[in-house]
mmCIF file of C-alpha atoms in Angstrom:
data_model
loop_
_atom_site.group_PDB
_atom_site.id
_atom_site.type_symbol
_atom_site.label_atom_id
_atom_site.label_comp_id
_atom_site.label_asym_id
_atom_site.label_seq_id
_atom_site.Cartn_x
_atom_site.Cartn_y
_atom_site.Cartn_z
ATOM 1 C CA UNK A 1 94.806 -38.448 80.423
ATOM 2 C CA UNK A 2 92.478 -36.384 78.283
ATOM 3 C CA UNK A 3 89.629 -37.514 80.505
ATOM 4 C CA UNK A 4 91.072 -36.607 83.581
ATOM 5 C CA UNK A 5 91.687 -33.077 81.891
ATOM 6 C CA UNK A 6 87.979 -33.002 80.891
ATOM 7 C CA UNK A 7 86.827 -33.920 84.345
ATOM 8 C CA UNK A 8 89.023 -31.019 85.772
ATOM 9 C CA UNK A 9 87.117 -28.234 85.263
ATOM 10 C CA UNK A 10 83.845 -30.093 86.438
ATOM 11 C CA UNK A 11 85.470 -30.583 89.661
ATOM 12 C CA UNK A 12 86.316 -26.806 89.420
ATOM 13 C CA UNK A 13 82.836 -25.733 89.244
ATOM 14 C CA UNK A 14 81.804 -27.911 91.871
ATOM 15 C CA UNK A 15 84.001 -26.028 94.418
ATOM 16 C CA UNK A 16 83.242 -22.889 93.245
ATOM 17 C CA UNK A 17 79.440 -23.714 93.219
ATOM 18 C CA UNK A 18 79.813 -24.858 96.841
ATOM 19 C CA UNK A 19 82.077 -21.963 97.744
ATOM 20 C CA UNK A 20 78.984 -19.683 96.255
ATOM 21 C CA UNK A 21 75.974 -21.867 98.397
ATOM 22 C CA UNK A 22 78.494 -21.241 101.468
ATOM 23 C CA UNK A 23 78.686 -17.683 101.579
ATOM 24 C CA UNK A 24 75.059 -17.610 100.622
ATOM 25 C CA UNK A 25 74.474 -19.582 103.764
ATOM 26 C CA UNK A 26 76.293 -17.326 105.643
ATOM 27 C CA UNK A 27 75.213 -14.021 105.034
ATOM 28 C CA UNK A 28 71.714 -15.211 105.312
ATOM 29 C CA UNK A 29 72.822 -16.291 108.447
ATOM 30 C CA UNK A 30 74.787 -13.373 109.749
ATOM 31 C CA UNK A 31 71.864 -11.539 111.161
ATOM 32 C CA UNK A 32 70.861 -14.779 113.270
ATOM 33 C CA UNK A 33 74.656 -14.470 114.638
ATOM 34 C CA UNK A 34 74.057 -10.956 115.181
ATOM 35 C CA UNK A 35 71.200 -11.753 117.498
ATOM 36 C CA UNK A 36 72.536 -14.395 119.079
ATOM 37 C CA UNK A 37 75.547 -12.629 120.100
ATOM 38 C CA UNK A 38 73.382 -9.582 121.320
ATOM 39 C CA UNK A 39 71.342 -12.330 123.176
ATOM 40 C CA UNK A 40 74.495 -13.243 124.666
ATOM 41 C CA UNK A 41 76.134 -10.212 125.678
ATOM 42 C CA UNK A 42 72.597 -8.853 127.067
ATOM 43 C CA UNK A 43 72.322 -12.445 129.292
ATOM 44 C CA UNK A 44 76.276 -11.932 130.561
ATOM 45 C CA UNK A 45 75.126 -8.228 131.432
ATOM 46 C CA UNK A 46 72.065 -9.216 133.340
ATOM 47 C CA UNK A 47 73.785 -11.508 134.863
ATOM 48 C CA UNK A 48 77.144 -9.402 135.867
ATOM 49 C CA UNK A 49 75.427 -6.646 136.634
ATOM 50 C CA UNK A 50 73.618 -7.840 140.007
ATOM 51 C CA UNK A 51 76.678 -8.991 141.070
ATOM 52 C CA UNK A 52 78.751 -5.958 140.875
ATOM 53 C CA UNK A 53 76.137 -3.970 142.462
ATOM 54 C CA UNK A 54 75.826 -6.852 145.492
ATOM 55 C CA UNK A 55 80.150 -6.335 145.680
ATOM 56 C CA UNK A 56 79.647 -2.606 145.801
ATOM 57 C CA UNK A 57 76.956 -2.814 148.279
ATOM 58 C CA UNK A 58 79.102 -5.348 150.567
ATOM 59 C CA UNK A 59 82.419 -2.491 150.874
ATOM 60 C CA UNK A 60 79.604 -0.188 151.153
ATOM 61 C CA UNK A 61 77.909 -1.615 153.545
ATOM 62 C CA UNK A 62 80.640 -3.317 156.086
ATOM 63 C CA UNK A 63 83.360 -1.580 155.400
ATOM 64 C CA UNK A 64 82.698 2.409 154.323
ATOM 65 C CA UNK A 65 80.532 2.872 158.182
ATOM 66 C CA UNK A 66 83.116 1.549 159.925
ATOM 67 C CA UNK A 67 85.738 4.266 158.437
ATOM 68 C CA UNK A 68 84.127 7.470 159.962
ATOM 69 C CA UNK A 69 83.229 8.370 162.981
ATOM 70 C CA UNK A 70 80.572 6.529 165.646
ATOM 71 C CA UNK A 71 76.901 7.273 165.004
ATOM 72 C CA UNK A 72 74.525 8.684 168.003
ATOM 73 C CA UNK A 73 72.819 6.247 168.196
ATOM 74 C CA UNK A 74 70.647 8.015 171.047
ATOM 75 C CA UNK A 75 69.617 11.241 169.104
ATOM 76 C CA UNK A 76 68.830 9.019 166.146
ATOM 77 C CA UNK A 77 66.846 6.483 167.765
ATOM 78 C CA UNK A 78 66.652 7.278 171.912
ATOM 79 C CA UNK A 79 68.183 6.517 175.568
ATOM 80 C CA UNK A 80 67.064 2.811 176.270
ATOM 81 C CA UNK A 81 67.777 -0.234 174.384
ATOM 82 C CA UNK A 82 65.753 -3.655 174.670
ATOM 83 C CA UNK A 83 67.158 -6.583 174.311
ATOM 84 C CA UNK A 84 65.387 -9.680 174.487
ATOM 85 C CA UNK A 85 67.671 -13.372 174.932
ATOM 86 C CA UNK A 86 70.588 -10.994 176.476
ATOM 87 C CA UNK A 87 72.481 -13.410 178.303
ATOM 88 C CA UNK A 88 74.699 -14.875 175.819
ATOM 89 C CA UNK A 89 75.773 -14.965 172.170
ATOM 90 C CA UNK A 90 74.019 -12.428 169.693
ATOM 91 C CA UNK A 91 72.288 -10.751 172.522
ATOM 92 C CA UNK A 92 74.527 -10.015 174.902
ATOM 93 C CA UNK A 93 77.138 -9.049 172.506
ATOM 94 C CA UNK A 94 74.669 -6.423 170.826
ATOM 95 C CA UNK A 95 73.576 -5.513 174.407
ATOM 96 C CA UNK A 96 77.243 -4.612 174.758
ATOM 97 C CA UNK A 97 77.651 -2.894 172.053
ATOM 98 C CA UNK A 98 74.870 -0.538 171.946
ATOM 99 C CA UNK A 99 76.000 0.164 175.442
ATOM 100 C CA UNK A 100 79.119 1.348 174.445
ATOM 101 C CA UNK A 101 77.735 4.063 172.674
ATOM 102 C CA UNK A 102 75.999 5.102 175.612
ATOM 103 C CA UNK A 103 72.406 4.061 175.863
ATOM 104 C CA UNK A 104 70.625 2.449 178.684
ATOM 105 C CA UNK A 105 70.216 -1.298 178.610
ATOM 106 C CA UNK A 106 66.807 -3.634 179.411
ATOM 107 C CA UNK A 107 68.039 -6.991 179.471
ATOM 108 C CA UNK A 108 65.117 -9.958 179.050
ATOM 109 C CA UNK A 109 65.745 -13.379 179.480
ATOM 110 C CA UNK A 110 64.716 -16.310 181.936
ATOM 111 C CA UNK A 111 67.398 -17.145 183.806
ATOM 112 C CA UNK A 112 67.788 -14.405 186.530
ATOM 113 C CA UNK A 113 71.179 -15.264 187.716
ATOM 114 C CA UNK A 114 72.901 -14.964 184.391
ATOM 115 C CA UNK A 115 70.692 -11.666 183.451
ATOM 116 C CA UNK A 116 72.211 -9.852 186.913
ATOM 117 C CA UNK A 117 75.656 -10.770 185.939
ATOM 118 C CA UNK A 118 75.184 -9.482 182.448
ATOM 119 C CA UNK A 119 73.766 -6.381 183.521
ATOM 120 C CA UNK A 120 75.922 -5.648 186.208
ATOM 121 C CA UNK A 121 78.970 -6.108 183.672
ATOM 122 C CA UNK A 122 77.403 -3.742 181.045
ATOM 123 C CA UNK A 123 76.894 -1.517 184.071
ATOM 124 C CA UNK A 124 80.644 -1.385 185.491
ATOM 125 C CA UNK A 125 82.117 -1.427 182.042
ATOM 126 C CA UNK A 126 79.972 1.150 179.808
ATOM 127 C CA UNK A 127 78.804 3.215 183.171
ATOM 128 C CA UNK A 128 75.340 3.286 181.625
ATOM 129 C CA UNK A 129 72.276 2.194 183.547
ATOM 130 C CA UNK A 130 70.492 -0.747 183.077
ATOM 131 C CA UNK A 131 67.559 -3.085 183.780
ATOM 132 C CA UNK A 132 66.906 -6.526 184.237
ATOM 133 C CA UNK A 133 62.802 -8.288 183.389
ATOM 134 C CA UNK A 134 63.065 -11.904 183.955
ATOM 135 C CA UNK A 135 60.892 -13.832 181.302
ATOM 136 C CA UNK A 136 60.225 -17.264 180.216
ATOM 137 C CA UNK A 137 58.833 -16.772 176.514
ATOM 138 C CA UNK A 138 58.233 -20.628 176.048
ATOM 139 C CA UNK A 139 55.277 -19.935 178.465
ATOM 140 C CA UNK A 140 53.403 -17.870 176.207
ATOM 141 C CA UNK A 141 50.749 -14.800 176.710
ATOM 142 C CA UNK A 142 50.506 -14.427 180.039
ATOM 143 C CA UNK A 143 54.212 -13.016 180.121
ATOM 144 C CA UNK A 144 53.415 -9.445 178.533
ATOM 145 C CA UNK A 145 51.488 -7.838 180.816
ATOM 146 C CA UNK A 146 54.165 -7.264 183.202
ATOM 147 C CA UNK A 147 56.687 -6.652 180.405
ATOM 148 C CA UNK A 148 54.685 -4.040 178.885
ATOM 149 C CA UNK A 149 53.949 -2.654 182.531
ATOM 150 C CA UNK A 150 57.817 -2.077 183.284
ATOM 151 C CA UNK A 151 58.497 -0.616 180.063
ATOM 152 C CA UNK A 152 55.553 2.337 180.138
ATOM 153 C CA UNK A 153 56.690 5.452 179.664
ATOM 154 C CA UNK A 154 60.139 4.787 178.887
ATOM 155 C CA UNK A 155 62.264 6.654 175.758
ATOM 156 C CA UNK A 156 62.352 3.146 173.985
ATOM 157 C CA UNK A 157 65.205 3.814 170.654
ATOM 158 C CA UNK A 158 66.008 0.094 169.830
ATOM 159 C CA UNK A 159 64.315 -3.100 170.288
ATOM 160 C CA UNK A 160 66.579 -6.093 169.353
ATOM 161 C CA UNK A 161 64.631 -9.217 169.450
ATOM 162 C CA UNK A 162 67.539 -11.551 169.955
ATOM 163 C CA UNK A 163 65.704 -14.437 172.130
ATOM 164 C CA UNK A 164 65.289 -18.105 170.184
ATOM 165 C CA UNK A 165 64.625 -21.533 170.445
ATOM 166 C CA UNK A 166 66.462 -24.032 169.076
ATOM 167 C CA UNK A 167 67.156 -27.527 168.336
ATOM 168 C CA UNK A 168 69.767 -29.062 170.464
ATOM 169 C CA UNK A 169 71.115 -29.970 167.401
ATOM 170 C CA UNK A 170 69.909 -30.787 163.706
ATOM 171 C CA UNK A 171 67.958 -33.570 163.457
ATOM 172 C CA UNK A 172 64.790 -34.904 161.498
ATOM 173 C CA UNK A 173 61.764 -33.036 161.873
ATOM 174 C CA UNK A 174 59.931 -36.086 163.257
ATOM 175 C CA UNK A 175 62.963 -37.033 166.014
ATOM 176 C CA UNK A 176 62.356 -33.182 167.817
ATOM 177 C CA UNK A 177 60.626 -33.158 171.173
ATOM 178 C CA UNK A 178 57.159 -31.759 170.761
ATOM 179 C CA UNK A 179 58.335 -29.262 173.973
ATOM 180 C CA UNK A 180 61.156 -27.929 171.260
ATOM 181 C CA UNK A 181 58.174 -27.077 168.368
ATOM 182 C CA UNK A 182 55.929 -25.824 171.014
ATOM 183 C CA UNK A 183 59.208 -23.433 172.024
ATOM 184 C CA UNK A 184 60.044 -22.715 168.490
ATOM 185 C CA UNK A 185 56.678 -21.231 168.370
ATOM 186 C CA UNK A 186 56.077 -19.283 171.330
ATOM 187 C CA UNK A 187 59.790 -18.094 171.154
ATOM 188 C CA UNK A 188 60.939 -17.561 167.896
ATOM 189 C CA UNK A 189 57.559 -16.374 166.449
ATOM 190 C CA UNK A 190 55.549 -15.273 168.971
ATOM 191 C CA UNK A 191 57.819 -13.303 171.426
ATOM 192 C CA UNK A 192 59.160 -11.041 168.074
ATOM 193 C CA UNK A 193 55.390 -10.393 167.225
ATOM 194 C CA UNK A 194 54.185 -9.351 170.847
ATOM 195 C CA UNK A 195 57.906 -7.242 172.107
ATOM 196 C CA UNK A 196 57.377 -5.074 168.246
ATOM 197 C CA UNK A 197 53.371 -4.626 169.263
ATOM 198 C CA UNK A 198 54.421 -3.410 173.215
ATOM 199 C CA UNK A 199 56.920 -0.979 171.867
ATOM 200 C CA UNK A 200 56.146 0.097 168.383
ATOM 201 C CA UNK A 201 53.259 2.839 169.689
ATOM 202 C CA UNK A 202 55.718 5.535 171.778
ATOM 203 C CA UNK A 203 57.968 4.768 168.471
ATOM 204 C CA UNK A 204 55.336 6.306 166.809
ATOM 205 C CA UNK A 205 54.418 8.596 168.823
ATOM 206 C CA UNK A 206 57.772 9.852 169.179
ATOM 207 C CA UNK A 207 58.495 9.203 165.436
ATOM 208 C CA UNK A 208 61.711 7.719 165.820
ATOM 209 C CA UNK A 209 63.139 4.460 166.796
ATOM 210 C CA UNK A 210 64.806 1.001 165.218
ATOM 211 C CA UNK A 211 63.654 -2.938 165.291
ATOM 212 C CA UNK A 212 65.899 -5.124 164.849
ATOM 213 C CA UNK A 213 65.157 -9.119 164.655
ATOM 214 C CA UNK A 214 67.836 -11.841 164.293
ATOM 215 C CA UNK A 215 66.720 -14.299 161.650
ATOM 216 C CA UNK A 216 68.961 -16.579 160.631
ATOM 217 C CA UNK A 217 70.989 -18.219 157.155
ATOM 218 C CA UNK A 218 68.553 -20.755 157.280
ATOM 219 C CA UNK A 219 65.828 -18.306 156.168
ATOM 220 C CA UNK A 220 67.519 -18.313 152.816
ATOM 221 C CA UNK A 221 66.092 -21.135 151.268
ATOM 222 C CA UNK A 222 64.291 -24.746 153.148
ATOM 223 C CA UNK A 223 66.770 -26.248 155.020
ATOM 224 C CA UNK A 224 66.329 -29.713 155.635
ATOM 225 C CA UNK A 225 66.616 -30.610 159.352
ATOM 226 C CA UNK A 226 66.114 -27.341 160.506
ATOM 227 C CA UNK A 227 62.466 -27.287 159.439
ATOM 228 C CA UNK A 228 60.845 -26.118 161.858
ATOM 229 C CA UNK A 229 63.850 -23.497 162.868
ATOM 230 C CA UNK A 230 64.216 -22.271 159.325
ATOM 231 C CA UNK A 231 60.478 -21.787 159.021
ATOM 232 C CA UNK A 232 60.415 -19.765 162.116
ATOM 233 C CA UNK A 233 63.165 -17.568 160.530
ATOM 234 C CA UNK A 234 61.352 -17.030 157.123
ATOM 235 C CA UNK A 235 58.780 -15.588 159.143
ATOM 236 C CA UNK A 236 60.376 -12.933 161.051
ATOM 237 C CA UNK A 237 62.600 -11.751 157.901
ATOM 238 C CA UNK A 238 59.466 -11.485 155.553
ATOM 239 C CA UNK A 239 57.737 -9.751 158.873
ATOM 240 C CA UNK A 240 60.367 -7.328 159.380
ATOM 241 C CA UNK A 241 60.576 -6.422 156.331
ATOM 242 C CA UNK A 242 56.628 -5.811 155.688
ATOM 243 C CA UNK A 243 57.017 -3.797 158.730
ATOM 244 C CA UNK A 244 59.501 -1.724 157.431
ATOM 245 C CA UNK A 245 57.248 -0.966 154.445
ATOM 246 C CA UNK A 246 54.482 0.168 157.193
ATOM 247 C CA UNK A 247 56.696 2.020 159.671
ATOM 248 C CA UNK A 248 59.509 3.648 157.300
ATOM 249 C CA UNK A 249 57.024 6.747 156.280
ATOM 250 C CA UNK A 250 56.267 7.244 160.022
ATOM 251 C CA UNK A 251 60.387 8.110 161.144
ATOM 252 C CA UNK A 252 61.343 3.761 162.592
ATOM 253 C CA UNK A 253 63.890 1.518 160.637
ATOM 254 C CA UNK A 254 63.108 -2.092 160.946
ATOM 255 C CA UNK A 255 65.938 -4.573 160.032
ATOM 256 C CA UNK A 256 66.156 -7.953 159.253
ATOM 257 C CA UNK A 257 69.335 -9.339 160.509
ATOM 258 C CA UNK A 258 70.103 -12.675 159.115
ATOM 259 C CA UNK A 259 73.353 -13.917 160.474
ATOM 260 C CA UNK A 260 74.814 -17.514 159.247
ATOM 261 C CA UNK A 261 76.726 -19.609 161.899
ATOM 262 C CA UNK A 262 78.393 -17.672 164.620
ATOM 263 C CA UNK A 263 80.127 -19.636 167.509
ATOM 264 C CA UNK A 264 79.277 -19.597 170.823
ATOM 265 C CA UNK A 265 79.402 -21.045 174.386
ATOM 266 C CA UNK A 266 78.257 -24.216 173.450
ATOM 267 C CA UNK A 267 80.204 -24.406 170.045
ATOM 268 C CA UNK A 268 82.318 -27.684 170.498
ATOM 269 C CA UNK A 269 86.243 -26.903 170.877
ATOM 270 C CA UNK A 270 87.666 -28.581 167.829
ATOM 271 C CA UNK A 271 84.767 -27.676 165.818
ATOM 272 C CA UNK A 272 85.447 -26.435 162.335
ATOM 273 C CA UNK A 273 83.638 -23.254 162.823
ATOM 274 C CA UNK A 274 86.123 -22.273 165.652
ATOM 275 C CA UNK A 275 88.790 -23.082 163.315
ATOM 276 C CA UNK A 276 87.676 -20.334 160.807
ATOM 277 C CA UNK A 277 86.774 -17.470 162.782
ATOM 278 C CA UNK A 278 86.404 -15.318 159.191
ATOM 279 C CA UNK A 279 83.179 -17.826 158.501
ATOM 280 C CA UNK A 280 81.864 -18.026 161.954
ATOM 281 C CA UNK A 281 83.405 -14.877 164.226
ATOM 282 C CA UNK A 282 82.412 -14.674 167.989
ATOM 283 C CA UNK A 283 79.460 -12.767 168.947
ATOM 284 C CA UNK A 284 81.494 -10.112 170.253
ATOM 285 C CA UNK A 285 82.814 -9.093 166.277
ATOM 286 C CA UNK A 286 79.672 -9.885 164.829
ATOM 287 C CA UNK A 287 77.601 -7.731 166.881
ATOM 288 C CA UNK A 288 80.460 -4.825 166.112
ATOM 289 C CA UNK A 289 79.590 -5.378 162.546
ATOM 290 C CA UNK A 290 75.957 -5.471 162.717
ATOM 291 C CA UNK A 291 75.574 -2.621 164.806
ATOM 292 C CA UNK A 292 77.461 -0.590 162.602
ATOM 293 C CA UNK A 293 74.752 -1.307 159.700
ATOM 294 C CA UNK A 294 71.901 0.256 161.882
ATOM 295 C CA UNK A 295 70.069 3.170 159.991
ATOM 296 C CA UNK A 296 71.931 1.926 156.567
ATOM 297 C CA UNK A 297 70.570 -1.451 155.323
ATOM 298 C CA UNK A 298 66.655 -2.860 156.300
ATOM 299 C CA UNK A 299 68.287 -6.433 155.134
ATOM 300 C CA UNK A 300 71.219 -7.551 155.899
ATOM 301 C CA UNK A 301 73.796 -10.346 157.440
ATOM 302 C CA UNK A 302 75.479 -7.898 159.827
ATOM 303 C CA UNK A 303 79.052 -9.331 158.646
ATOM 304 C CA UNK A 304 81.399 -9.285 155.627
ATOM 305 C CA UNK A 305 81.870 -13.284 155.218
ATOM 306 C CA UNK A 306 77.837 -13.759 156.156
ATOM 307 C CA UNK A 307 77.454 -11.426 153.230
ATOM 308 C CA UNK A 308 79.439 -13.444 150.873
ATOM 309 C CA UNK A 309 77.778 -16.771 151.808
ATOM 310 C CA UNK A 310 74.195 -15.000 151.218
ATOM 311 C CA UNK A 311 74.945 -14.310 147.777
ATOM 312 C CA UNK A 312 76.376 -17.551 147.641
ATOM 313 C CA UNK A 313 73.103 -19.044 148.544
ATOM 314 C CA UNK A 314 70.992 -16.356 146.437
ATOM 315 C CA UNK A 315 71.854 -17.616 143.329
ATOM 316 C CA UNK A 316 72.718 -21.512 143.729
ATOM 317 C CA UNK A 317 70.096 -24.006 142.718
ATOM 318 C CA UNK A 318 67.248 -24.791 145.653
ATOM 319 C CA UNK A 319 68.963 -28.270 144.871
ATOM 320 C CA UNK A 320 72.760 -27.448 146.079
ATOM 321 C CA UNK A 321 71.746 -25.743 148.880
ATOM 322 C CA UNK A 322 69.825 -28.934 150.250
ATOM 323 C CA UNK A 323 72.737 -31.312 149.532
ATOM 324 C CA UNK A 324 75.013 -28.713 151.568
ATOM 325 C CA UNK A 325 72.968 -28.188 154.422
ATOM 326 C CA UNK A 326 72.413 -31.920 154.093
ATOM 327 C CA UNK A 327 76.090 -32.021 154.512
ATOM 328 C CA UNK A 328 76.982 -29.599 157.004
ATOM 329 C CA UNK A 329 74.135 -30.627 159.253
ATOM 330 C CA UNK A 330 75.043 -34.320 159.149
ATOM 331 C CA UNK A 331 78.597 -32.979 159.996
ATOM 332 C CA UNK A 332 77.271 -30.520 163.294
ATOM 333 C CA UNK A 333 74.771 -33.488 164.462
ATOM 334 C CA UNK A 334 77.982 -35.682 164.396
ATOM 335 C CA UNK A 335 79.560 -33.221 166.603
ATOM 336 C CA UNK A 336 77.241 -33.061 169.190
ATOM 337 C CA UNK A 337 76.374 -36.494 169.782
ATOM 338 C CA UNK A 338 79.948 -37.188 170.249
ATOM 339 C CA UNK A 339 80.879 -34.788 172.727
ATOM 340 C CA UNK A 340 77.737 -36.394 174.378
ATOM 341 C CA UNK A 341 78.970 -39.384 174.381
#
C-alpha cells in the first residue's frame, strides 16, 4: 500500500511533465498552423475567385444583352454581311439572324441549289437584299479571285466564316480518307485565312467592322478522334484571337466563337443530343445567342449551357477530358454506323 502511495506522485509528475512538453509543442507550433491555414484560405480564394468572376461573366454575357433593346448592328459594323458555309446549321441560322436586323446578306457555299433557296428565304422573310457566290473551298486558291472580284467595293460590316469540313463521323486518325484531311485543310484553315485577308482592308479603311470564326469545343483541349478536326479548330481560335490583338486599336472586333455540339440536319432522330436541347439547341437558338454577344466578348461559346461545359473543360485534368471524349465519341461513331446500316 505504502508503495503504491509513493509511486503516486511519480506518476503525477509524469503527466504534468507531459502536459508541460505538450503545450510547449504546441505553441511552437502555432505559427506553422497559422501559415498553413493562411496557405489554405489564400489557395480556396485563388481558386473561388476565377470562378465567381467566370459565373458573373456568363449572366453578363448571355443573359444581361438579351434584356435591352436590339443593337444596330449596321451603324456599328455596316450594310452587308458575309457568310461563308450558309446553307445549313451555324451558317444559315446566323445568316438569318443578322438579317433580321436588317443587313444585306452574301451567302457562300458550293452547292448552288441549296444557296438560291436560302437566299431567296432570307429575302422574302427579312425583305433585305441578298447575294449568292457559289464556291467549292476544298479546291483551294484558285477560288478567290472571283470571290474577292464580287465583293469590291462593297460596305463589308461582318464576315462570319462559318464553312467546315468534317469527319463523317469520329473515327481514328489513321481510318480518315486522305480527301477528308486534304478538306480539313483547305476548308477549315485555309478558307478562314484567305475570306479575313479579302475583306479585312475596306475594314480598315473604313475603321469599322466584325470577324467572326466558328471554332469548335474540340479546340479546348486534344481530342482524340477528332485530331485532325480539333487541330484545325485550335488554329482559328488562337488566330482570331491574335487578330483581335492587331485589329482592335484600328476600330474591328474579331471573335472566336467556339460552340460545343449543336444538332443539325444530319443529327440522328433518337440521338441523345436531340433529347437535351439545353446541351445541344438547334442552330436557329444558338445563332440568337451568339449574335447577341457581337461587340461584347472576343471569346466566347455563343450559348449559356456551351458556357458551362467550357469551364467545365477549363479546369478538368487533360486526362478526364480524353476519357470523355473517348466516351462520347465511341457513343456518336456508334450512332452513325447504325443508322448506316
Amino acid at each position: 500500500m505504502a508503495a503504491r502511495i509513493l509511486q503516486s506522485p511519480v506518476a503525477m509528475a509524469a503527466v504534468d511533465s507531459f502536459y508541460l512538453l505538450y503545450r510547449e509543442i504546441a505553441r511552437s507550433c502555432s505559427c506553422y498552423v497559422e501559415a498553413l491555414a493562411l496557405v489554405g484560405a489564400w489557395y480556396t480564394a485563388r481558386k473561388s475567385i476565377p470562378v465567381i468572376c467566370d459565373f458573373y461573366s456568363l449572366v453578363r454575357l448571355h443573359f444581361i444583352p438579351r434584356l435591352g433593346s436590339r443593337p444596330d448592328l449596321i451603324k456599328q459594323y455596316g450594310r452587308w454581311a458575309v457568310i461563308s458555309g450558309a446553307t445549313d446549321g451555324i451558317g444559315k441560322a446566323y445568316a438569318e439572324e443578322l438579317a433580321s436586323h436588317g443587313l444585306n446578306i452574301i451567302l457562300i457555299s458550293q452547292e448552288e441549289e441549296k444557296l438560291q433557296a436560302v437566299a431567296k428565304h432570307i429575302a422574302d422573310t427579312y425583305r433585305v437584299e441578298t447575294l449568292v457566290l457559289v464556291a467549292d473551298f476544298s479546291r483551294g486558291r484558285e477560288i478567290y479571285a472571283p470571290i474577292r472580284e464580287a465583293l469590291r467595293d462593297r460596305d463589308i460590316g461582318i464576315l462570319v466564316n462559318d464553312v467546315g469540313a468534317f469527319y463523317p463521323y469520329p473515327q481514328y486518325f489513321s481510318q480518315v480518307p486522305e480527301d477528308t484531311i486534304w478538306d480539313i485543310v483547305n476548308v477549315n484553315i485555309a478558307a478562314a485565312s484567305l475570306m479575313v485577308h479579302i475583306v479585312l482592308p475596306g475594314m480598315v479603311e473604313r475603321k469599322k467592322g466584325a470577324i467572326v470564326t466558328v471554332s469548335s469545343g474540340s479546340c479546348c483541349k486534344p481530342t482524340p478522334q477528332l485530331a485532325a478536326f480539333s487541330a484545325s479548330k485550335a488554329y482559328l481560335d488562337h488566330f482570331s484571337r491574335a487578330l483581335q490583338y492587331e485589329y482592335a486599336s484600328k476600330g474591328i472586333f474579331v471573335q472566336s466563337l467556339i460552340p460545343f455540339y449543336v444538332t443539325s440536319s444530319v443529327t440522328a432522330p433518337g440521338s441523345f443530343l436531340r433529347r437535351c436541347p439545353w446541351l445541344a439547341p438547334s442552330p436557329r437558338v444558338y445563332a440568337q445567342h451568339a449574335v447577341s454577344t457581337l461587340g461584347i466578348s472576343k471569346r466566347t461559346t455563343g450559348y449559356w449551357s456551351h458556357s458551362i461545359q467550357f469551364l467545365f473543360a477549363q479546369y478538368m485534368p487533360e486526362w478526364l477530358w480524353v476519357w470523355g471524349a473517348n466516351l462520347l465519341n465511341r457513343s456518336l461513331r456508334k450512332e452513325a454506323l447504325s443508322s448506316q446500316a
